[in-house]
Tab-separated table of C-alpha atoms and ligand atoms in Angstrom:
chain	number	residue	atom	x	y	z
G	1	MET	CA	119.353	60.734	106.299
G	2	GLU	CA	118.237	64.339	106.115
G	3	GLU	CA	114.408	64.595	105.883
G	4	ARG	CA	113.167	66.376	102.768
G	5	SER	CA	110.807	69.307	103.056
G	6	PRO	CA	107.268	68.690	101.970
G	7	GLU	CA	106.534	70.168	98.529
G	8	LEU	CA	103.622	72.578	98.153
G	9	LYS	CA	101.878	73.356	94.846
G	10	VAL	CA	101.163	77.030	94.383
G	11	GLY	CA	98.767	78.396	91.712
G	12	VAL	CA	99.131	82.036	90.786
G	13	LEU	CA	96.194	83.992	89.290
G	14	GLY	CA	97.609	86.895	87.339
G	15	ALA	CA	101.187	87.453	86.064
G	16	GLY	CA	101.040	91.266	85.833
G	17	THR	CA	103.433	93.731	87.531
G	18	VAL	CA	103.134	92.092	90.947
G	19	GLY	CA	102.445	88.419	89.866
G	20	SER	CA	105.560	88.281	87.684
G	21	GLN	CA	107.733	89.588	90.524
G	22	VAL	CA	106.281	87.004	92.883
G	23	ILE	CA	107.123	84.228	90.463
G	24	ARG	CA	110.623	85.659	89.840
G	25	MET	CA	111.465	85.861	93.551
G	26	LEU	CA	109.994	82.448	94.324
G	27	THR	CA	112.059	80.937	91.503
G	28	GLU	CA	115.357	82.766	92.119
G	29	GLN	CA	115.252	82.365	95.943
G	30	ALA	CA	113.638	78.972	96.133
G	31	ASP	CA	116.114	77.679	98.724
G	32	ASP	CA	115.627	80.678	100.965
G	33	PHE	CA	111.846	80.299	100.880
G	34	GLU	CA	112.217	76.592	101.654
G	35	ALA	CA	114.419	77.370	104.639
G	36	ARG	CA	112.086	80.100	105.934
G	37	SER	CA	108.835	78.145	105.556
G	38	GLY	CA	109.993	74.581	105.924
G	39	ALA	CA	108.402	73.603	102.706
G	40	ARG	CA	109.413	73.523	99.079
G	41	ILE	CA	107.164	76.166	97.441
G	42	ARG	CA	106.726	75.285	93.779
G	43	VAL	CA	104.808	77.448	91.310
G	44	ASN	CA	102.664	74.821	89.519
G	45	LYS	CA	100.373	76.848	87.316
G	46	VAL	CA	100.004	80.541	86.412
G	47	ALA	CA	96.614	81.672	85.087
G	48	VAL	CA	96.860	84.640	82.683
G	49	ARG	CA	94.499	86.314	80.215
G	50	ARG	CA	96.970	86.261	77.298
G	51	LEU	CA	99.680	83.635	76.906
G	52	ASP	CA	101.900	85.972	74.855
G	53	ALA	CA	101.471	89.218	76.851
G	54	PRO	CA	104.821	90.948	77.602
G	55	ARG	CA	105.972	90.346	81.178
G	56	ASP	CA	108.648	91.866	83.417
G	57	TYR	CA	109.884	88.388	84.151
G	58	ASP	CA	109.821	85.526	81.585
G	59	VAL	CA	107.529	83.020	83.249
G	60	ASP	CA	108.166	79.379	82.072
G	61	PRO	CA	105.540	78.976	79.272
G	62	ALA	CA	104.832	75.482	80.440
G	63	LEU	CA	103.314	76.950	83.576
G	64	LEU	CA	100.903	79.295	81.811
G	65	THR	CA	97.212	78.614	81.348
G	66	THR	CA	94.244	80.688	80.362
G	67	HIS	CA	91.969	78.533	82.484
G	68	PRO	CA	92.083	79.796	86.053
G	69	GLU	CA	90.539	76.566	87.444
G	70	GLU	CA	93.776	74.844	86.379
G	71	ALA	CA	95.748	77.123	88.710
G	72	ILE	CA	93.260	76.551	91.598
G	73	ASP	CA	91.990	72.971	91.808
G	74	GLY	CA	94.342	70.494	93.461
G	75	HIS	CA	96.777	73.161	94.715
G	76	ASP	CA	97.919	73.824	98.275
G	77	ILE	CA	97.981	77.590	98.038
G	78	VAL	CA	96.516	80.111	95.576
G	79	VAL	CA	97.900	83.563	95.077
G	80	GLU	CA	95.177	85.869	93.701
G	81	LEU	CA	96.645	88.958	91.916
G	82	ILE	CA	94.002	89.740	89.283
G	83	GLY	CA	92.240	92.372	91.328
G	84	GLY	CA	88.584	93.681	91.106
G	85	ILE	CA	85.529	91.889	92.464
G	86	GLU	CA	84.548	89.400	89.780
G	87	PRO	CA	85.836	86.911	88.706
G	88	ALA	CA	88.370	87.223	91.483
G	89	ARG	CA	85.691	86.541	94.179
G	90	THR	CA	84.527	83.359	92.435
G	91	TYR	CA	88.115	82.062	92.115
G	92	VAL	CA	89.020	82.868	95.819
G	93	ILE	CA	85.843	81.244	97.105
G	94	ARG	CA	86.391	78.204	94.885
G	95	ALA	CA	89.920	77.800	96.360
G	96	LEU	CA	88.899	78.316	99.982
G	97	LYS	CA	85.961	75.863	99.666
G	98	GLN	CA	88.498	73.206	98.617
G	99	GLY	CA	90.599	73.963	101.714
G	100	ILE	CA	93.241	75.737	99.618
G	101	SER	CA	94.876	78.665	101.413
G	102	VAL	CA	94.639	81.998	99.641
G	103	VAL	CA	97.105	84.910	99.510
G	104	THR	CA	95.502	87.961	97.863
G	105	GLY	CA	96.396	91.596	97.269
G	106	ASN	CA	92.817	92.468	96.408
G	107	LYS	CA	91.668	95.418	98.553
G	108	ALA	CA	88.326	95.883	96.691
G	109	LEU	CA	87.413	92.243	97.284
G	110	LEU	CA	88.378	92.373	100.978
G	111	ALA	CA	86.557	95.656	101.493
G	112	THR	CA	83.287	94.414	99.933
G	113	HIS	CA	83.287	90.615	100.551
G	114	GLY	CA	85.698	90.149	103.480
G	115	PRO	CA	83.219	88.341	105.808
G	116	GLU	CA	82.228	85.889	103.064
G	117	LEU	CA	85.928	85.041	102.393
G	118	TYR	CA	86.690	84.693	106.080
G	119	ALA	CA	83.647	82.340	106.531
G	120	ALA	CA	84.737	80.195	103.561
G	121	ALA	CA	88.289	79.997	105.039
G	122	ALA	CA	87.016	79.074	108.506
G	123	GLU	CA	84.752	76.293	107.112
G	124	THR	CA	87.585	74.385	105.551
G	125	GLY	CA	90.471	75.448	107.806
G	126	ALA	CA	92.192	77.258	104.927
G	127	ASP	CA	94.250	80.453	105.496
G	128	LEU	CA	93.277	83.797	104.170
G	129	TYR	CA	96.154	86.341	103.974
G	130	TYR	CA	96.018	89.820	102.425
G	131	GLU	CA	99.055	91.851	103.492
G	132	ALA	CA	99.450	93.228	99.938
G	133	SER	CA	95.923	94.712	99.906
G	134	VAL	CA	96.952	97.724	101.961
G	135	ALA	CA	100.074	99.894	101.372
G	136	GLY	CA	102.145	97.507	99.279
G	137	ALA	CA	105.363	96.543	101.093
G	138	VAL	CA	104.377	98.155	104.337
G	139	PRO	CA	103.502	95.418	106.861
G	140	VAL	CA	100.552	97.257	108.362
G	141	VAL	CA	97.938	94.427	108.034
G	142	TYR	CA	100.322	92.107	109.982
G	143	GLY	CA	101.006	94.958	112.340
G	144	LEU	CA	97.355	95.387	113.227
G	145	ARG	CA	96.265	91.743	112.926
G	146	GLU	CA	99.130	90.196	114.872
G	147	SER	CA	101.772	92.608	116.362
G	148	LEU	CA	99.172	94.939	117.907
G	149	ALA	CA	96.670	92.228	118.976
G	150	GLY	CA	97.634	93.034	122.575
G	151	ASP	CA	96.581	96.643	122.495
G	152	ARG	CA	93.382	98.693	122.150
G	153	ILE	CA	93.753	100.789	119.045
G	154	THR	CA	92.154	104.240	119.137
G	155	LYS	CA	93.159	105.715	115.799
G	156	VAL	CA	94.620	104.777	112.413
G	157	MET	CA	95.499	107.699	110.170
G	158	GLY	CA	97.582	107.702	107.060
G	159	ILE	CA	98.403	108.100	103.425
G	160	VAL	CA	97.414	104.897	101.804
G	161	ASN	CA	97.190	105.860	98.195
G	162	GLY	CA	100.433	106.453	96.294
G	163	THR	CA	98.879	107.893	93.171
G	164	THR	CA	97.204	110.801	94.947
G	165	ASN	CA	100.267	111.381	97.070
G	166	PHE	CA	102.354	111.644	93.912
G	167	ILE	CA	99.863	114.213	92.472
G	168	LEU	CA	99.609	116.293	95.616
G	169	ASP	CA	103.417	116.144	96.142
G	170	ALA	CA	103.967	117.369	92.556
G	171	MET	CA	101.530	120.212	93.134
G	172	ALA	CA	103.197	121.194	96.407
G	173	SER	CA	106.820	120.841	95.425
G	174	ARG	CA	106.694	121.920	91.790
G	175	GLY	CA	103.670	124.247	91.732
G	176	LEU	CA	101.833	122.170	89.158
G	177	SER	CA	98.056	122.360	88.649
G	178	TYR	CA	95.972	119.335	89.474
G	179	GLU	CA	95.584	118.442	85.755
G	180	GLU	CA	99.331	118.846	85.055
G	181	ALA	CA	100.207	116.648	88.062
G	182	LEU	CA	97.665	114.006	87.064
G	183	ASN	CA	98.981	113.939	83.464
G	184	GLN	CA	102.482	113.495	84.777
G	185	ALA	CA	101.368	110.649	87.085
G	186	GLN	CA	99.728	108.977	84.103
G	187	GLU	CA	102.806	109.414	81.896
G	188	LEU	CA	105.047	107.867	84.589
G	189	GLY	CA	102.637	104.962	85.097
G	190	PHE	CA	101.565	105.972	88.692
G	191	ALA	CA	97.998	106.754	87.660
G	192	GLU	CA	95.634	104.620	85.512
G	193	ALA	CA	94.138	105.981	82.237
G	194	ASP	CA	90.885	106.156	84.223
G	195	PRO	CA	92.200	107.565	87.514
G	196	SER	CA	88.849	107.737	89.257
G	197	SER	CA	89.350	104.967	91.832
G	198	ASP	CA	92.466	106.712	93.122
G	199	VAL	CA	91.611	110.446	92.761
G	200	ASP	CA	88.043	110.093	93.970
G	201	GLY	CA	89.320	108.413	97.103
G	202	PHE	CA	87.708	104.928	96.706
G	203	ASP	CA	91.010	103.005	96.682
G	204	ALA	CA	91.949	104.711	99.933
G	205	ALA	CA	88.434	104.038	101.335
G	206	ALA	CA	88.760	100.355	100.651
G	207	LYS	CA	92.071	100.290	102.452
G	208	CYS	CA	90.719	102.379	105.281
G	209	SER	CA	87.877	99.874	105.931
G	210	ILE	CA	90.288	96.932	105.898
G	211	LEU	CA	92.525	98.624	108.504
G	212	ALA	CA	89.550	99.705	110.604
G	213	SER	CA	88.034	96.236	110.770
G	214	LEU	CA	91.426	94.885	112.030
G	215	ALA	CA	92.056	97.790	114.397
G	216	PHE	CA	88.580	97.877	115.995
G	217	HIS	CA	87.589	94.169	115.757
G	218	THR	CA	84.431	95.197	114.026
G	219	ARG	CA	82.942	94.311	110.664
G	220	VAL	CA	83.061	97.435	108.420
G	221	GLY	CA	82.873	97.833	104.683
G	222	ILE	CA	83.889	100.430	102.113
G	223	ASP	CA	80.412	101.857	102.195
G	224	ASP	CA	80.877	102.827	105.836
G	225	VAL	CA	83.616	105.273	104.930
G	226	ALA	CA	82.793	108.932	104.140
G	227	VAL	CA	84.788	109.708	101.001
G	228	GLU	CA	86.040	112.906	99.353
G	229	GLY	CA	88.733	112.835	96.686
G	230	ILE	CA	91.412	115.312	95.532
G	231	THR	CA	89.846	116.564	92.249
G	232	LYS	CA	88.894	119.952	93.686
G	233	ILE	CA	92.324	120.790	95.090
G	234	THR	CA	93.862	123.701	93.212
G	235	ALA	CA	97.333	125.158	92.854
G	236	GLU	CA	96.025	128.108	94.841
G	237	ASP	CA	95.005	125.810	97.734
G	238	MET	CA	98.519	124.391	97.731
G	239	GLU	CA	100.086	127.877	97.715
G	240	GLU	CA	97.797	128.957	100.553
G	241	ALA	CA	98.716	125.765	102.506
G	242	ALA	CA	102.416	126.629	102.154
G	243	PHE	CA	101.787	130.200	103.264
G	244	PHE	CA	100.398	128.866	106.534
G	245	GLY	CA	103.208	126.262	107.012
G	246	ARG	CA	101.147	123.331	105.844
G	247	THR	CA	100.705	120.959	102.904
G	248	ILE	CA	97.716	118.973	101.594
G	249	LYS	CA	97.559	115.185	101.818
G	250	LEU	CA	94.815	112.708	101.120
G	251	LEU	CA	94.242	111.053	104.468
G	252	ALA	CA	92.448	107.941	105.475
G	253	ILE	CA	91.275	108.207	109.048
G	254	ALA	CA	89.642	105.518	111.176
G	255	GLU	CA	88.985	106.180	114.834
G	256	ARG	CA	87.348	104.660	117.840
G	257	ARG	CA	85.475	107.400	119.718
G	258	VAL	CA	82.534	108.097	121.904
G	259	GLY	CA	79.306	108.648	119.831
G	260	GLU	CA	76.542	111.122	120.678
G	261	ASP	CA	74.719	108.384	122.612
G	262	GLY	CA	77.760	108.132	124.951
G	263	LYS	CA	78.798	104.708	123.571
G	264	ASP	CA	81.992	103.840	121.696
G	265	GLY	CA	81.771	103.519	117.909
G	266	VAL	CA	83.909	103.584	114.779
G	267	ALA	CA	84.163	106.540	112.409
G	268	MET	CA	85.980	106.390	109.055
G	269	ARG	CA	86.707	109.081	106.488
G	270	VAL	CA	88.930	109.712	103.505
G	271	HIS	CA	89.527	113.308	102.440
G	272	PRO	CA	92.214	115.805	101.581
G	273	ALA	CA	93.495	117.598	104.715
G	274	LEU	CA	95.949	120.370	105.564
G	275	VAL	CA	98.750	118.974	107.653
G	276	PRO	CA	101.476	121.012	109.322
G	277	LEU	CA	104.917	120.711	107.583
G	278	ASP	CA	106.439	119.357	110.753
G	279	SER	CA	104.006	116.446	110.878
G	280	PRO	CA	105.575	113.079	109.879
G	281	LEU	CA	102.879	112.720	107.213
G	282	ALA	CA	103.876	115.999	105.539
G	283	SER	CA	107.275	114.538	104.540
G	284	VAL	CA	105.848	111.442	102.861
G	285	ASP	CA	106.684	112.329	99.237
G	286	GLY	CA	106.127	110.780	95.793
G	287	ALA	CA	104.075	107.575	95.690
G	288	PHE	CA	105.050	106.522	99.239
G	289	ASN	CA	102.561	105.479	101.951
G	290	ALA	CA	102.639	106.133	105.703
G	291	ILE	CA	100.291	105.031	108.439
G	292	LEU	CA	100.139	106.316	112.030
G	293	ILE	CA	98.581	104.008	114.531
G	294	GLU	CA	97.709	105.002	118.103
G	295	GLY	CA	97.330	102.339	120.689
G	296	GLU	CA	96.296	102.916	124.284
G	297	ALA	CA	99.372	101.069	125.604
G	298	ALA	CA	101.784	101.352	122.745
G	299	GLY	CA	101.245	105.009	122.025
G	300	ARG	CA	101.984	106.201	118.486
G	301	LEU	CA	103.590	103.989	115.883
G	302	MET	CA	104.375	104.872	112.330
G	303	PHE	CA	104.587	102.575	109.291
G	304	TYR	CA	106.253	103.902	106.225
G	305	GLY	CA	107.344	102.553	102.782
G	306	GLN	CA	106.503	101.859	99.237
G	307	GLY	CA	102.781	101.369	98.787
G	308	ALA	CA	102.706	100.004	95.277
G	309	GLY	CA	104.868	98.605	92.504
G	310	GLY	CA	105.896	95.074	91.483
G	311	ALA	CA	108.680	94.104	93.793
G	312	PRO	CA	107.531	95.975	96.894
G	313	THR	CA	104.043	94.460	96.669
G	314	ALA	CA	105.522	91.089	95.861
G	315	SER	CA	107.528	91.347	99.133
G	316	ALA	CA	104.170	91.512	101.023
G	317	VAL	CA	102.666	88.605	98.994
G	318	LEU	CA	105.658	86.418	99.712
G	319	SER	CA	105.617	87.100	103.461
G	320	ASP	CA	102.053	85.786	103.471
G	321	LEU	CA	103.034	82.853	101.274
G	322	VAL	CA	105.756	81.877	103.779
G	323	ALA	CA	103.289	81.961	106.667
G	324	ALA	CA	100.644	80.015	104.649
G	325	ALA	CA	103.277	77.466	103.536
G	326	HIS	CA	104.550	76.978	107.113
G	327	HIS	CA	101.018	76.242	108.324
G	328	ARG	CA	100.450	73.853	105.484
G	329	ALA	CA	103.578	71.919	106.349
G	330	PHE	CA	103.506	71.993	110.073
G	331	GLY	CA	99.917	72.869	111.118
G	332	GLY	CA	98.379	75.986	112.577
G	333	HIS	CA	96.386	78.652	110.744
G	334	ALA	CA	96.176	82.393	110.008
G	335	PRO	CA	94.188	84.522	112.376
G	336	ARG	CA	90.487	84.232	111.742
G	337	GLU	CA	88.163	87.167	111.418
G	338	SER	CA	88.053	89.082	114.709
G	339	VAL	CA	84.799	91.120	115.003
G	340	TYR	CA	83.927	90.447	118.623
G	341	ALA	CA	83.685	94.184	119.498
G	342	HIS	CA	80.786	94.783	117.117
G	343	LEU	CA	81.095	98.555	117.489
G	344	PRO	CA	78.468	100.681	115.776
G	345	ILE	CA	79.481	102.836	112.765
G	346	LEU	CA	79.169	106.560	113.750
G	347	ASP	CA	77.476	109.168	111.642
G	348	PRO	CA	80.323	111.115	109.872
G	349	GLY	CA	78.447	114.346	110.642
G	350	THR	CA	79.093	113.826	114.346
G	351	ALA	CA	82.954	113.775	113.832
G	352	PHE	CA	84.932	116.642	115.345
G	353	THR	CA	87.235	118.245	112.844
G	354	ARG	CA	88.823	121.566	112.028
G	355	TYR	CA	88.416	123.463	108.758
G	356	GLN	CA	90.307	126.204	106.921
G	357	ILE	CA	87.766	128.110	104.829
G	358	ARG	CA	88.975	130.605	102.185
G	359	MET	CA	86.462	133.018	100.795
G	360	GLN	CA	86.292	136.116	98.583
G	361	VAL	CA	84.252	138.776	100.336
G	362	GLU	CA	83.056	142.330	99.720
G	363	ASP	CA	85.652	144.769	100.853
G	364	ARG	CA	83.392	146.917	103.026
G	365	LEU	CA	82.851	148.061	106.628
G	366	GLY	CA	81.641	145.308	108.864
G	367	VAL	CA	82.303	142.370	106.501
G	368	LEU	CA	84.498	140.583	109.002
G	369	SER	CA	81.830	140.780	111.666
G	370	ASP	CA	79.217	139.472	109.234
G	371	VAL	CA	81.448	136.509	108.476
G	372	ALA	CA	82.389	135.896	112.143
G	373	GLY	CA	78.673	136.096	113.005
G	374	ILE	CA	77.895	133.151	110.680
G	375	PHE	CA	80.511	130.951	112.444
G	376	ALA	CA	79.166	132.001	115.860
G	377	ARG	CA	75.476	131.320	114.966
G	378	HIS	CA	76.448	127.750	114.105
G	379	GLY	CA	78.455	127.286	117.274
G	380	VAL	CA	81.800	127.066	115.480
G	381	SER	CA	84.656	128.810	117.143
G	382	ILE	CA	87.344	130.576	115.009
G	383	GLN	CA	90.923	129.913	115.843
G	384	SER	CA	92.540	132.479	113.438
G	385	VAL	CA	91.561	134.805	110.643
G	386	HIS	CA	93.822	136.197	107.969
G	387	GLN	CA	92.656	138.949	105.629
G	388	ARG	CA	94.275	140.389	102.529
G	389	ASP	CA	93.338	142.435	99.399
G	390	ASP	CA	92.128	140.458	96.462
G	391	LYS	CA	93.153	140.889	92.801
G	392	GLU	CA	89.473	141.742	91.995
G	393	PRO	CA	88.529	145.323	92.731
G	394	GLY	CA	86.190	145.827	95.698
G	395	ALA	CA	86.942	142.354	97.130
G	396	CYS	CA	89.278	140.867	99.724
G	397	VAL	CA	90.197	137.373	100.810
G	398	ILE	CA	89.490	135.999	104.226
G	399	VAL	CA	91.023	132.762	105.399
G	400	ALA	CA	89.427	131.535	108.569
G	401	THR	CA	90.671	128.476	110.487
G	402	THR	CA	88.331	126.962	113.085
G	403	HIS	CA	88.755	125.150	116.340
G	404	LEU	CA	87.470	121.573	116.522
G	405	ALA	CA	83.760	121.544	115.728
G	406	ARG	CA	81.076	119.061	114.709
G	407	GLU	CA	81.465	118.233	111.003
G	408	ALA	CA	77.774	118.898	110.443
G	409	ASP	CA	78.029	122.359	111.989
G	410	LEU	CA	81.076	123.183	109.832
G	411	ALA	CA	79.122	122.040	106.763
G	412	ALA	CA	76.255	124.414	107.829
G	413	VAL	CA	78.790	127.275	108.173
G	414	ALA	CA	80.196	126.665	104.595
G	415	HIS	CA	76.605	126.587	103.309
G	416	ALA	CA	75.602	129.799	105.107
G	417	LEU	CA	78.720	131.629	103.997
G	418	SER	CA	78.126	130.717	100.349
G	419	HIS	CA	74.617	132.217	100.607
G	420	SER	CA	75.649	135.402	102.525
G	421	PRO	CA	75.538	138.769	100.675
G	422	ALA	CA	78.910	139.531	102.340
G	423	VAL	CA	80.566	136.646	100.566
G	424	ARG	CA	81.179	136.522	96.834
G	425	GLU	CA	82.511	132.995	96.761
G	426	VAL	CA	83.707	130.330	99.168
G	427	THR	CA	86.822	129.265	97.243
G	428	SER	CA	87.857	126.339	99.380
G	429	ALA	CA	86.990	124.447	102.557
G	430	ILE	CA	89.641	121.959	103.600
G	431	ARG	CA	89.920	120.047	106.921
G	432	VAL	CA	93.003	120.564	109.094
G	433	GLU	CA	94.540	117.454	110.759
G	434	GLY	CA	97.492	116.620	112.864
G	435	GLU	CA	97.873	119.960	114.757
D	501	HSE	N1	96.428	102.621	93.129
D	501	HSE	C1	97.120	102.222	94.323
D	501	HSE	C2	97.860	103.487	94.848
D	501	HSE	C3	98.004	101.101	94.100
D	501	HSE	O1	98.038	104.454	94.144
D	501	HSE	O2	98.298	103.476	95.943
D	501	HSE	C4	98.191	100.200	95.339
D	501	HSE	O3	97.051	99.814	95.906
């Protein structure tokens, strides 16, 4: 007689855009998930805030509860999709402490309490999976945690926030102002009513720290990431970028490099950057995500796909669920926290970057040499200078692009320029990456 697969009880916390797609796919493709994991995965309880809230998929009302504990206690696996730190942290810890495996898409939780969650999972032998926390459907967490475990990663750089990519793409391709593009992103449901976590760069910073901790086997948190958002990017910046054959993207960059003390460390930053139009990151449009990973042995790899949305993010959640279910049924466990390298976090001021600085200057004899002198005094070498007349009488525009220089020296140049009598205004200072 054919042996029956063991049945696993799954509790789902949250039945919003992603949660309802997870439940739909688990229900509609139950046989496939059984064949792939070796276990019958049954949604047993779904915790929601409101029983009668409209949902993309009609969840069986008998499964719904407004008491999250009912979707945790006594289950085999809990899927946490409510987001935010609390009460999500309490629920995830409650599950892990009972030995219940957890699949979460909660980047903020991972980026602030990752070590605590890993410790709770290790204590009871439960699995902790979080593919959906970074870049939606794109399997970059698995890529770093498992596929690239055989390599030494030197750099992770990418577009990990779809909302800001939508806004910047709308500005670049349709000439919209920042405000117009943000309004459109909100109307289409890409940006929240309060867009701060996306446009100020914090969502990308959380993802950056998750990727960096996996890439460099070092415990890092969101506070270790130097963050700058996109709110100061103007239509003029975008025009200027196009004039020089570039576009502007919000990049998350994590790298392993030699610090000023001669020892290896980790540096992480999120900021808008000018990237050349022939860079693979320049063609990432709309709300898509893309991550470039450089490994010493593998060379350069690129991960690309939908970074948000119900079904794409559900795809990532379900891949974790298959792995967790397989372990539940047949033994084995998810990779534990790997922080053996203990690399120090490097001061962002010691990073080597390039800037393009645009300024309005007095149109008079010697102004170019005054400006060039400021760069030279701070040890920053100029790669190119472009000068043209300005609309304002008696003024002209200088666009200077630097060679690689210490971030702190570049900041000092921008400061000195803004206080120079030759300069009316520094209108923008944007880093250049990928050239
Ligand atoms: N707000 C995020 C983004 C959603 O725009 O990419 C996925 O984390």
